[in-house]
Amino acid sequence: EVQLVESGGGLVQPGGSLRLSCGASGFTFSTYWMHWVRQAPGKGLVWVSRITSDGSRTNYAASVKGRFTISRDNAKNTLYLQMNSLRVEDTAVYYCALSGGYNKYQNWGQGTLVSVSS
Amino acid sequence: QSALTQPPSASGSPGQSVTISCTGTSSDVGGYNYVSWYQQHPGKAPKLMIYEVSKRPSGVPDRFSGSKSGNTASLTVSGLQAEDEADYYCSSYAGSDNENVFGTGTKVTVL
């Protein structure tokens, strides 16, 4: 059974940093592209970032480019999102998602809440 | 990249059908056959219901169907059941720069 478990969320002040992790099991992690998607409280889903299976190529939404860094450790079956210079508008539940093809998020984690507030 | 446009709400009685639209542009919905739909119950993670416009993952009931015409995609839920009450989001591939864009979301109520 595919499992994705996010961790690392919490309360942080504006300008601060957090690193999210997503532990994967039940599938061959190293062969899949992975994504981060976020959802602000009461709002819709927003794509954040993507990384290829070998970690060689990444992509970011304009709103986080230059502040967030996606990475992965295939030996540890873990996906990461380093978030720097956090803003109030980054407050959201962050989901990691397994991509089974173009625009096909076939499995999702349970999400981890990031709150940015002073 | 702007969000795809969905109606805020839709409703139907048990056994009826409901159709949700998802309108984008030629740069996303109209440009690629990579439209997907997600169901999200309150406090839960989204669940993939439709991918590549009209394909259903294993385990998704055939009451759920998808289609596309031009810049607008649609999700139809036939034979509505109480458990179908949820938020539904469409999503489209939008090219290598913008990656994927989601819709604004539609709350489906089973009357």
PDB file of N, CA, C and O in Angstrom, chain B residues 21-89:
ATOM      1  N   SER B  21     -18.452  22.043 -14.335  1.00  0.00           N
ATOM      2  CA  SER B  21     -17.616  22.548 -15.423  1.00  0.00           C
ATOM      3  C   SER B  21     -16.296  23.102 -14.885  1.00  0.00           C
ATOM      4  O   SER B  21     -16.184  23.464 -13.704  1.00  0.00           O
ATOM      5  N   CYS B  22     -15.329  23.162 -15.769  1.00  0.00           N
ATOM      6  CA  CYS B  22     -13.988  23.630 -15.422  1.00  0.00           C
ATOM      7  C   CYS B  22     -13.444  24.366 -16.649  1.00  0.00           C
ATOM      8  O   CYS B  22     -13.096  23.733 -17.651  1.00  0.00           O
ATOM      9  N   THR B  23     -13.408  25.688 -16.573  1.00  0.00           N
ATOM     10  CA  THR B  23     -13.053  26.478 -17.738  1.00  0.00           C
ATOM     11  C   THR B  23     -11.657  27.073 -17.609  1.00  0.00           C
ATOM     12  O   THR B  23     -11.338  27.725 -16.602  1.00  0.00           O
ATOM     13  N   GLY B  24     -10.867  26.839 -18.631  1.00  0.00           N
ATOM     14  CA  GLY B  24      -9.519  27.378 -18.660  1.00  0.00           C
ATOM     15  C   GLY B  24      -9.275  28.135 -19.949  1.00  0.00           C
ATOM     16  O   GLY B  24     -10.163  28.847 -20.427  1.00  0.00           O
ATOM     17  N   THR B  25      -8.088  27.957 -20.479  1.00  0.00           N
ATOM     18  CA  THR B  25      -7.702  28.636 -21.710  1.00  0.00           C
ATOM     19  C   THR B  25      -7.036  27.642 -22.654  1.00  0.00           C
ATOM     20  O   THR B  25      -6.858  26.472 -22.316  1.00  0.00           O
ATOM     21  N   SER B  26      -6.628  28.150 -23.792  1.00  0.00           N
ATOM     22  CA  SER B  26      -5.934  27.303 -24.755  1.00  0.00           C
ATOM     23  C   SER B  26      -4.526  26.939 -24.269  1.00  0.00           C
ATOM     24  O   SER B  26      -3.880  26.070 -24.850  1.00  0.00           O
ATOM     25  N   SER B  27      -4.073  27.602 -23.214  1.00  0.00           N
ATOM     26  CA  SER B  27      -2.747  27.316 -22.655  1.00  0.00           C
ATOM     27  C   SER B  27      -2.776  26.208 -21.616  1.00  0.00           C
ATOM     28  O   SER B  27      -1.716  25.748 -21.182  1.00  0.00           O
ATOM     29  N   ASP B  28      -3.953  25.824 -21.204  1.00  0.00           N
ATOM     30  CA  ASP B  28      -4.049  24.732 -20.231  1.00  0.00           C
ATOM     31  C   ASP B  28      -5.084  23.711 -20.686  1.00  0.00           C
ATOM     32  O   ASP B  28      -4.743  22.797 -21.442  1.00  0.00           O
ATOM     33  N   VAL B  29      -6.330  23.869 -20.271  1.00  0.00           N
ATOM     34  CA  VAL B  29      -7.355  22.855 -20.594  1.00  0.00           C
ATOM     35  C   VAL B  29      -7.439  22.591 -22.093  1.00  0.00           C
ATOM     36  O   VAL B  29      -7.469  21.432 -22.535  1.00  0.00           O
ATOM     37  N   GLY B  30      -7.499  23.641 -22.868  1.00  0.00           N
ATOM     38  CA  GLY B  30      -7.659  23.493 -24.304  1.00  0.00           C
ATOM     39  C   GLY B  30      -6.436  23.005 -25.038  1.00  0.00           C
ATOM     40  O   GLY B  30      -6.533  22.526 -26.173  1.00  0.00           O
ATOM     41  N   GLY B  31      -5.276  23.094 -24.392  1.00  0.00           N
ATOM     42  CA  GLY B  31      -4.042  22.773 -25.065  1.00  0.00           C
ATOM     43  C   GLY B  31      -3.517  21.365 -24.835  1.00  0.00           C
ATOM     44  O   GLY B  31      -2.622  20.912 -25.545  1.00  0.00           O
ATOM     45  N   TYR B  32      -4.050  20.707 -23.826  1.00  0.00           N
ATOM     46  CA  TYR B  32      -3.540  19.379 -23.458  1.00  0.00           C
ATOM     47  C   TYR B  32      -4.682  18.475 -23.013  1.00  0.00           C
ATOM     48  O   TYR B  32      -5.666  18.938 -22.443  1.00  0.00           O
ATOM     49  N   ASN B  33      -4.517  17.192 -23.243  1.00  0.00           N
ATOM     50  CA  ASN B  33      -5.488  16.210 -22.731  1.00  0.00           C
ATOM     51  C   ASN B  33      -5.014  15.658 -21.401  1.00  0.00           C
ATOM     52  O   ASN B  33      -5.007  14.448 -21.163  1.00  0.00           O
ATOM     53  N   TYR B  34      -4.604  16.582 -20.530  1.00  0.00           N
ATOM     54  CA  TYR B  34      -4.136  16.213 -19.197  1.00  0.00           C
ATOM     55  C   TYR B  34      -4.950  16.957 -18.155  1.00  0.00           C
ATOM     56  O   TYR B  34      -4.442  17.752 -17.372  1.00  0.00           O
ATOM     57  N   VAL B  35      -6.247  16.670 -18.157  1.00  0.00           N
ATOM     58  CA  VAL B  35      -7.148  17.228 -17.163  1.00  0.00           C
ATOM     59  C   VAL B  35      -7.468  16.139 -16.143  1.00  0.00           C
ATOM     60  O   VAL B  35      -7.754  14.993 -16.506  1.00  0.00           O
ATOM     61  N   SER B  36      -7.382  16.479 -14.876  1.00  0.00           N
ATOM     62  CA  SER B  36      -7.711  15.526 -13.826  1.00  0.00           C
ATOM     63  C   SER B  36      -8.716  16.155 -12.861  1.00  0.00           C
ATOM     64  O   SER B  36      -8.897  17.378 -12.839  1.00  0.00           O
ATOM     65  N   TRP B  37      -9.381  15.299 -12.109  1.00  0.00           N
ATOM     66  CA  TRP B  37     -10.382  15.729 -11.133  1.00  0.00           C
ATOM     67  C   TRP B  37     -10.093  15.055  -9.799  1.00  0.00           C
ATOM     68  O   TRP B  37      -9.727  13.877  -9.746  1.00  0.00           O
ATOM     69  N   TYR B  38     -10.306  15.823  -8.715  1.00  0.00           N
ATOM     70  CA  TYR B  38     -10.028  15.348  -7.372  1.00  0.00           C
ATOM     71  C   TYR B  38     -11.232  15.585  -6.477  1.00  0.00           C
ATOM     72  O   TYR B  38     -11.883  16.624  -6.564  1.00  0.00           O
ATOM     73  N   GLN B  39     -11.502  14.613  -5.626  1.00  0.00           N
ATOM     74  CA  GLN B  39     -12.562  14.706  -4.627  1.00  0.00           C
ATOM     75  C   GLN B  39     -11.899  14.934  -3.274  1.00  0.00           C
ATOM     76  O   GLN B  39     -10.916  14.261  -2.933  1.00  0.00           O
ATOM     77  N   GLN B  40     -12.441  15.866  -2.510  1.00  0.00           N
ATOM     78  CA  GLN B  40     -11.881  16.130  -1.183  1.00  0.00           C
ATOM     79  C   GLN B  40     -12.990  16.257  -0.152  1.00  0.00           C
ATOM     80  O   GLN B  40     -13.801  17.174  -0.229  1.00  0.00           O
ATOM     81  N   HIS B  41     -12.990  15.352   0.797  1.00  0.00           N
ATOM     82  CA  HIS B  41     -13.916  15.452   1.918  1.00  0.00           C
ATOM     83  C   HIS B  41     -13.299  16.351   2.987  1.00  0.00           C
ATOM     84  O   HIS B  41     -12.060  16.469   3.066  1.00  0.00           O
ATOM     85  N   PRO B  42     -14.114  16.977   3.825  1.00  0.00           N
ATOM     86  CA  PRO B  42     -13.607  17.917   4.832  1.00  0.00           C
ATOM     87  C   PRO B  42     -12.516  17.311   5.706  1.00  0.00           C
ATOM     88  O   PRO B  42     -12.672  16.205   6.240  1.00  0.00           O
ATOM     89  N   GLY B  43     -11.410  18.007   5.810  1.00  0.00           N
ATOM     90  CA  GLY B  43     -10.308  17.563   6.650  1.00  0.00           C
ATOM     91  C   GLY B  43      -9.487  16.423   6.092  1.00  0.00           C
ATOM     92  O   GLY B  43      -8.593  15.912   6.778  1.00  0.00           O
ATOM     93  N   LYS B  44      -9.778  16.031   4.865  1.00  0.00           N
ATOM     94  CA  LYS B  44      -9.075  14.910   4.259  1.00  0.00           C
ATOM     95  C   LYS B  44      -8.223  15.358   3.077  1.00  0.00           C
ATOM     96  O   LYS B  44      -8.385  16.460   2.559  1.00  0.00           O
ATOM     97  N   ALA B  45      -7.315  14.475   2.660  1.00  0.00           N
ATOM     98  CA  ALA B  45      -6.510  14.754   1.478  1.00  0.00           C
ATOM     99  C   ALA B  45      -7.348  14.537   0.221  1.00  0.00           C
ATOM    100  O   ALA B  45      -8.310  13.762   0.223  1.00  0.00           O
ATOM    101  N   PRO B  46      -7.001  15.223  -0.852  1.00  0.00           N
ATOM    102  CA  PRO B  46      -7.702  14.994  -2.125  1.00  0.00           C
ATOM    103  C   PRO B  46      -7.506  13.557  -2.604  1.00  0.00           C
ATOM    104  O   PRO B  46      -6.525  12.899  -2.256  1.00  0.00           O
ATOM    105  N   LYS B  47      -8.454  13.112  -3.437  1.00  0.00           N
ATOM    106  CA  LYS B  47      -8.394  11.773  -4.016  1.00  0.00           C
ATOM    107  C   LYS B  47      -8.587  11.898  -5.526  1.00  0.00           C
ATOM    108  O   LYS B  47      -9.510  12.574  -5.985  1.00  0.00           O
ATOM    109  N   LEU B  48      -7.729  11.254  -6.277  1.00  0.00           N
ATOM    110  CA  LEU B  48      -7.826  11.288  -7.739  1.00  0.00           C
ATOM    111  C   LEU B  48      -9.054  10.521  -8.200  1.00  0.00           C
ATOM    112  O   LEU B  48      -9.233   9.347  -7.857  1.00  0.00           O
ATOM    113  N   MET B  49      -9.904  11.174  -9.007  1.00  0.00           N
ATOM    114  CA  MET B  49     -11.121  10.540  -9.506  1.00  0.00           C
ATOM    115  C   MET B  49     -11.070  10.317 -11.015  1.00  0.00           C
ATOM    116  O   MET B  49     -11.611   9.334 -11.511  1.00  0.00           O
ATOM    117  N   ILE B  50     -10.473  11.260 -11.736  1.00  0.00           N
ATOM    118  CA  ILE B  50     -10.370  11.197 -13.191  1.00  0.00           C
ATOM    119  C   ILE B  50      -9.002  11.748 -13.592  1.00  0.00           C
ATOM    120  O   ILE B  50      -8.547  12.735 -13.006  1.00  0.00           O
ATOM    121  N   TYR B  51      -8.369  11.133 -14.577  1.00  0.00           N
ATOM    122  CA  TYR B  51      -7.125  11.678 -15.124  1.00  0.00           C
ATOM    123  C   TYR B  51      -7.173  11.569 -16.650  1.00  0.00           C
ATOM    124  O   TYR B  51      -7.972  10.805 -17.199  1.00  0.00           O
ATOM    125  N   GLU B  52      -6.310  12.336 -17.286  1.00  0.00           N
ATOM    126  CA  GLU B  52      -6.278  12.385 -18.758  1.00  0.00           C
ATOM    127  C   GLU B  52      -7.690  12.520 -19.334  1.00  0.00           C
ATOM    128  O   GLU B  52      -8.102  11.754 -20.212  1.00  0.00           O
ATOM    129  N   VAL B  53      -8.389  13.492 -18.813  1.00  0.00           N
ATOM    130  CA  VAL B  53      -9.741  13.923 -19.233  1.00  0.00           C
ATOM    131  C   VAL B  53     -10.841  12.944 -18.821  1.00  0.00           C
ATOM    132  O   VAL B  53     -11.855  13.357 -18.256  1.00  0.00           O
ATOM    133  N   SER B  54     -10.666  11.660 -19.118  1.00  0.00           N
ATOM    134  CA  SER B  54     -11.798  10.741 -18.955  1.00  0.00           C
ATOM    135  C   SER B  54     -11.436   9.367 -18.389  1.00  0.00           C
ATOM    136  O   SER B  54     -12.294   8.489 -18.343  1.00  0.00           O
ATOM    137  N   LYS B  55     -10.201   9.181 -17.962  1.00  0.00           N
ATOM    138  CA  LYS B  55      -9.803   7.876 -17.441  1.00  0.00           C
ATOM    139  C   LYS B  55     -10.027   7.793 -15.935  1.00  0.00           C
ATOM    140  O   LYS B  55      -9.759   8.756 -15.212  1.00  0.00           O
ATOM    141  N   ARG B  56     -10.514   6.637 -15.484  1.00  0.00           N
ATOM    142  CA  ARG B  56     -10.768   6.438 -14.073  1.00  0.00           C
ATOM    143  C   ARG B  56      -9.727   5.496 -13.471  1.00  0.00           C
ATOM    144  O   ARG B  56      -9.477   4.412 -14.002  1.00  0.00           O
ATOM    145  N   PRO B  57      -9.144   5.912 -12.347  1.00  0.00           N
ATOM    146  CA  PRO B  57      -8.219   4.979 -11.657  1.00  0.00           C
ATOM    147  C   PRO B  57      -9.009   3.777 -11.161  1.00  0.00           C
ATOM    148  O   PRO B  57     -10.228   3.858 -10.956  1.00  0.00           O
ATOM    149  N   SER B  58      -8.322   2.686 -10.938  1.00  0.00           N
ATOM    150  CA  SER B  58      -8.999   1.516 -10.397  1.00  0.00           C
ATOM    151  C   SER B  58      -9.583   1.853  -9.024  1.00  0.00           C
ATOM    152  O   SER B  58      -8.964   2.561  -8.226  1.00  0.00           O
ATOM    153  N   GLY B  59     -10.787   1.377  -8.803  1.00  0.00           N
ATOM    154  CA  GLY B  59     -11.455   1.623  -7.527  1.00  0.00           C
ATOM    155  C   GLY B  59     -12.419   2.791  -7.548  1.00  0.00           C
ATOM    156  O   GLY B  59     -13.236   2.931  -6.634  1.00  0.00           O
ATOM    157  N   VAL B  60     -12.324   3.642  -8.548  1.00  0.00           N
ATOM    158  CA  VAL B  60     -13.265   4.761  -8.667  1.00  0.00           C
ATOM    159  C   VAL B  60     -14.518   4.265  -9.400  1.00  0.00           C
ATOM    160  O   VAL B  60     -14.413   3.713 -10.493  1.00  0.00           O
ATOM    161  N   PRO B  61     -15.686   4.471  -8.816  1.00  0.00           N
ATOM    162  CA  PRO B  61     -16.921   3.969  -9.447  1.00  0.00           C
ATOM    163  C   PRO B  61     -17.133   4.568 -10.831  1.00  0.00           C
ATOM    164  O   PRO B  61     -16.762   5.722 -11.093  1.00  0.00           O
ATOM    165  N   ASP B  62     -17.761   3.782 -11.706  1.00  0.00           N
ATOM    166  CA  ASP B  62     -18.008   4.277 -13.060  1.00  0.00           C
ATOM    167  C   ASP B  62     -19.130   5.304 -13.103  1.00  0.00           C
ATOM    168  O   ASP B  62     -19.503   5.783 -14.175  1.00  0.00           O
ATOM    169  N   ARG B  63     -19.648   5.669 -11.940  1.00  0.00           N
ATOM    170  CA  ARG B  63     -20.608   6.776 -11.862  1.00  0.00           C
ATOM    171  C   ARG B  63     -19.913   8.118 -12.143  1.00  0.00           C
ATOM    172  O   ARG B  63     -20.571   9.112 -12.424  1.00  0.00           O
ATOM    173  N   PHE B  64     -18.598   8.099 -12.027  1.00  0.00           N
ATOM    174  CA  PHE B  64     -17.808   9.304 -12.273  1.00  0.00           C
ATOM    175  C   PHE B  64     -17.253   9.259 -13.696  1.00  0.00           C
ATOM    176  O   PHE B  64     -16.620   8.278 -14.095  1.00  0.00           O
ATOM    177  N   SER B  65     -17.519  10.330 -14.454  1.00  0.00           N
ATOM    178  CA  SER B  65     -17.024  10.379 -15.818  1.00  0.00           C
ATOM    179  C   SER B  65     -16.552  11.787 -16.151  1.00  0.00           C
ATOM    180  O   SER B  65     -17.048  12.771 -15.586  1.00  0.00           O
ATOM    181  N   GLY B  66     -15.592  11.860 -17.063  1.00  0.00           N
ATOM    182  CA  GLY B  66     -15.051  13.154 -17.446  1.00  0.00           C
ATOM    183  C   GLY B  66     -15.057  13.347 -18.945  1.00  0.00           C
ATOM    184  O   GLY B  66     -15.040  12.382 -19.714  1.00  0.00           O
ATOM    185  N   SER B  67     -15.086  14.609 -19.356  1.00  0.00           N
ATOM    186  CA  SER B  67     -15.053  14.943 -20.775  1.00  0.00           C
ATOM    187  C   SER B  67     -14.440  16.323 -20.945  1.00  0.00           C
ATOM    188  O   SER B  67     -14.182  17.042 -19.961  1.00  0.00           O
ATOM    189  N   LYS B  68     -14.196  16.677 -22.205  1.00  0.00           N
ATOM    190  CA  LYS B  68     -13.629  17.997 -22.491  1.00  0.00           C
ATOM    191  C   LYS B  68     -14.090  18.458 -23.852  1.00  0.00           C
ATOM    192  O   LYS B  68     -14.186  17.669 -24.797  1.00  0.00           O
ATOM    193  N   SER B  69     -14.366  19.758 -23.949  1.00  0.00           N
ATOM    194  CA  SER B  69     -14.690  20.378 -25.224  1.00  0.00           C
ATOM    195  C   SER B  69     -14.037  21.755 -25.245  1.00  0.00           C
ATOM    196  O   SER B  69     -14.379  22.620 -24.431  1.00  0.00           O
ATOM    197  N   GLY B  70     -13.097  21.925 -26.154  1.00  0.00           N
ATOM    198  CA  GLY B  70     -12.396  23.202 -26.214  1.00  0.00           C
ATOM    199  C   GLY B  70     -11.663  23.498 -24.923  1.00  0.00           C
ATOM    200  O   GLY B  70     -10.879  22.673 -24.444  1.00  0.00           O
ATOM    201  N   ASN B  71     -11.928  24.667 -24.363  1.00  0.00           N
ATOM    202  CA  ASN B  71     -11.248  25.088 -23.140  1.00  0.00           C
ATOM    203  C   ASN B  71     -12.001  24.711 -21.864  1.00  0.00           C
ATOM    204  O   ASN B  71     -11.622  25.175 -20.774  1.00  0.00           O
ATOM    205  N   THR B  72     -13.045  23.911 -21.994  1.00  0.00           N
ATOM    206  CA  THR B  72     -13.850  23.538 -20.835  1.00  0.00           C
ATOM    207  C   THR B  72     -13.907  22.026 -20.646  1.00  0.00           C
ATOM    208  O   THR B  72     -14.231  21.287 -21.569  1.00  0.00           O
ATOM    209  N   ALA B  73     -13.553  21.606 -19.438  1.00  0.00           N
ATOM    210  CA  ALA B  73     -13.670  20.204 -19.064  1.00  0.00           C
ATOM    211  C   ALA B  73     -14.868  20.049 -18.131  1.00  0.00           C
ATOM    212  O   ALA B  73     -15.321  21.023 -17.512  1.00  0.00           O
ATOM    213  N   SER B  74     -15.380  18.825 -18.046  1.00  0.00           N
ATOM    214  CA  SER B  74     -16.541  18.568 -17.199  1.00  0.00           C
ATOM    215  C   SER B  74     -16.401  17.255 -16.462  1.00  0.00           C
ATOM    216  O   SER B  74     -15.829  16.293 -16.993  1.00  0.00           O
ATOM    217  N   LEU B  75     -16.930  17.240 -15.255  1.00  0.00           N
ATOM    218  CA  LEU B  75     -17.039  16.021 -14.461  1.00  0.00           C
ATOM    219  C   LEU B  75     -18.515  15.768 -14.212  1.00  0.00           C
ATOM    220  O   LEU B  75     -19.224  16.668 -13.757  1.00  0.00           O
ATOM    221  N   THR B  76     -18.959  14.566 -14.523  1.00  0.00           N
ATOM    222  CA  THR B  76     -20.344  14.191 -14.267  1.00  0.00           C
ATOM    223  C   THR B  76     -20.369  13.073 -13.227  1.00  0.00           C
ATOM    224  O   THR B  76     -19.649  12.085 -13.361  1.00  0.00           O
ATOM    225  N   VAL B  77     -21.196  13.274 -12.234  1.00  0.00           N
ATOM    226  CA  VAL B  77     -21.417  12.237 -11.229  1.00  0.00           C
ATOM    227  C   VAL B  77     -22.855  11.761 -11.415  1.00  0.00           C
ATOM    228  O   VAL B  77     -23.804  12.531 -11.210  1.00  0.00           O
ATOM    229  N   SER B  78     -23.006  10.530 -11.829  1.00  0.00           N
ATOM    230  CA  SER B  78     -24.329   9.959 -12.058  1.00  0.00           C
ATOM    231  C   SER B  78     -24.759   9.149 -10.836  1.00  0.00           C
ATOM    232  O   SER B  78     -23.919   8.665 -10.073  1.00  0.00           O
ATOM    233  N   GLY B  79     -26.052   8.992 -10.665  1.00  0.00           N
ATOM    234  CA  GLY B  79     -26.537   8.190  -9.540  1.00  0.00           C
ATOM    235  C   GLY B  79     -25.972   8.685  -8.220  1.00  0.00           C
ATOM    236  O   GLY B  79     -25.404   7.901  -7.445  1.00  0.00           O
ATOM    237  N   LEU B  80     -26.150   9.968  -7.954  1.00  0.00           N
ATOM    238  CA  LEU B  80     -25.572  10.584  -6.755  1.00  0.00           C
ATOM    239  C   LEU B  80     -25.850   9.780  -5.494  1.00  0.00           C
ATOM    240  O   LEU B  80     -26.968   9.285  -5.278  1.00  0.00           O
ATOM    241  N   GLN B  81     -24.813   9.664  -4.683  1.00  0.00           N
ATOM    242  CA  GLN B  81     -24.939   8.999  -3.393  1.00  0.00           C
ATOM    243  C   GLN B  81     -24.475   9.967  -2.304  1.00  0.00           C
ATOM    244  O   GLN B  81     -23.717  10.908  -2.561  1.00  0.00           O
ATOM    245  N   ALA B  82     -24.904   9.696  -1.098  1.00  0.00           N
ATOM    246  CA  ALA B  82     -24.590  10.586   0.015  1.00  0.00           C
ATOM    247  C   ALA B  82     -23.082  10.800   0.158  1.00  0.00           C
ATOM    248  O   ALA B  82     -22.628  11.912   0.457  1.00  0.00           O
ATOM    249  N   GLU B  83     -22.309   9.762  -0.084  1.00  0.00           N
ATOM    250  CA  GLU B  83     -20.856   9.864   0.091  1.00  0.00           C
ATOM    251  C   GLU B  83     -20.178  10.689  -1.001  1.00  0.00           C
ATOM    252  O   GLU B  83     -18.983  10.984  -0.897  1.00  0.00           O
ATOM    253  N   ASP B  84     -20.933  11.074  -2.023  1.00  0.00           N
ATOM    254  CA  ASP B  84     -20.359  11.915  -3.071  1.00  0.00           C
ATOM    255  C   ASP B  84     -20.317  13.388  -2.654  1.00  0.00           C
ATOM    256  O   ASP B  84     -19.724  14.214  -3.349  1.00  0.00           O
ATOM    257  N   GLU B  85     -20.963  13.703  -1.548  1.00  0.00           N
ATOM    258  CA  GLU B  85     -20.952  15.078  -1.056  1.00  0.00           C
ATOM    259  C   GLU B  85     -19.536  15.430  -0.624  1.00  0.00           C
ATOM    260  O   GLU B  85     -18.975  14.844   0.301  1.00  0.00           O
ATOM    261  N   ALA B  86     -18.940  16.392  -1.323  1.00  0.00           N
ATOM    262  CA  ALA B  86     -17.543  16.735  -1.110  1.00  0.00           C
ATOM    263  C   ALA B  86     -17.196  17.948  -1.975  1.00  0.00           C
ATOM    264  O   ALA B  86     -18.039  18.429  -2.748  1.00  0.00           O
ATOM    265  N   ASP B  87     -15.962  18.422  -1.832  1.00  0.00           N
ATOM    266  CA  ASP B  87     -15.432  19.430  -2.748  1.00  0.00           C
ATOM    267  C   ASP B  87     -14.735  18.718  -3.901  1.00  0.00           C
ATOM    268  O   ASP B  87     -14.066  17.704  -3.702  1.00  0.00           O
ATOM    269  N   TYR B  88     -14.903  19.272  -5.091  1.00  0.00           N
ATOM    270  CA  TYR B  88     -14.273  18.702  -6.272  1.00  0.00           C
ATOM    271  C   TYR B  88     -13.413  19.768  -6.950  1.00  0.00           C
ATOM    272  O   TYR B  88     -13.848  20.906  -7.142  1.00  0.00           O
ATOM    273  N   TYR B  89     -12.194  19.362  -7.305  1.00  0.00           N
ATOM    274  CA  TYR B  89     -11.261  20.262  -7.967  1.00  0.00           C
ATOM    275  C   TYR B  89     -10.826  19.674  -9.299  1.00  0.00           C
ATOM    276  O   TYR B  89     -10.462  18.496  -9.371  1.00  0.00           O
TER     277      TYR B  89
END
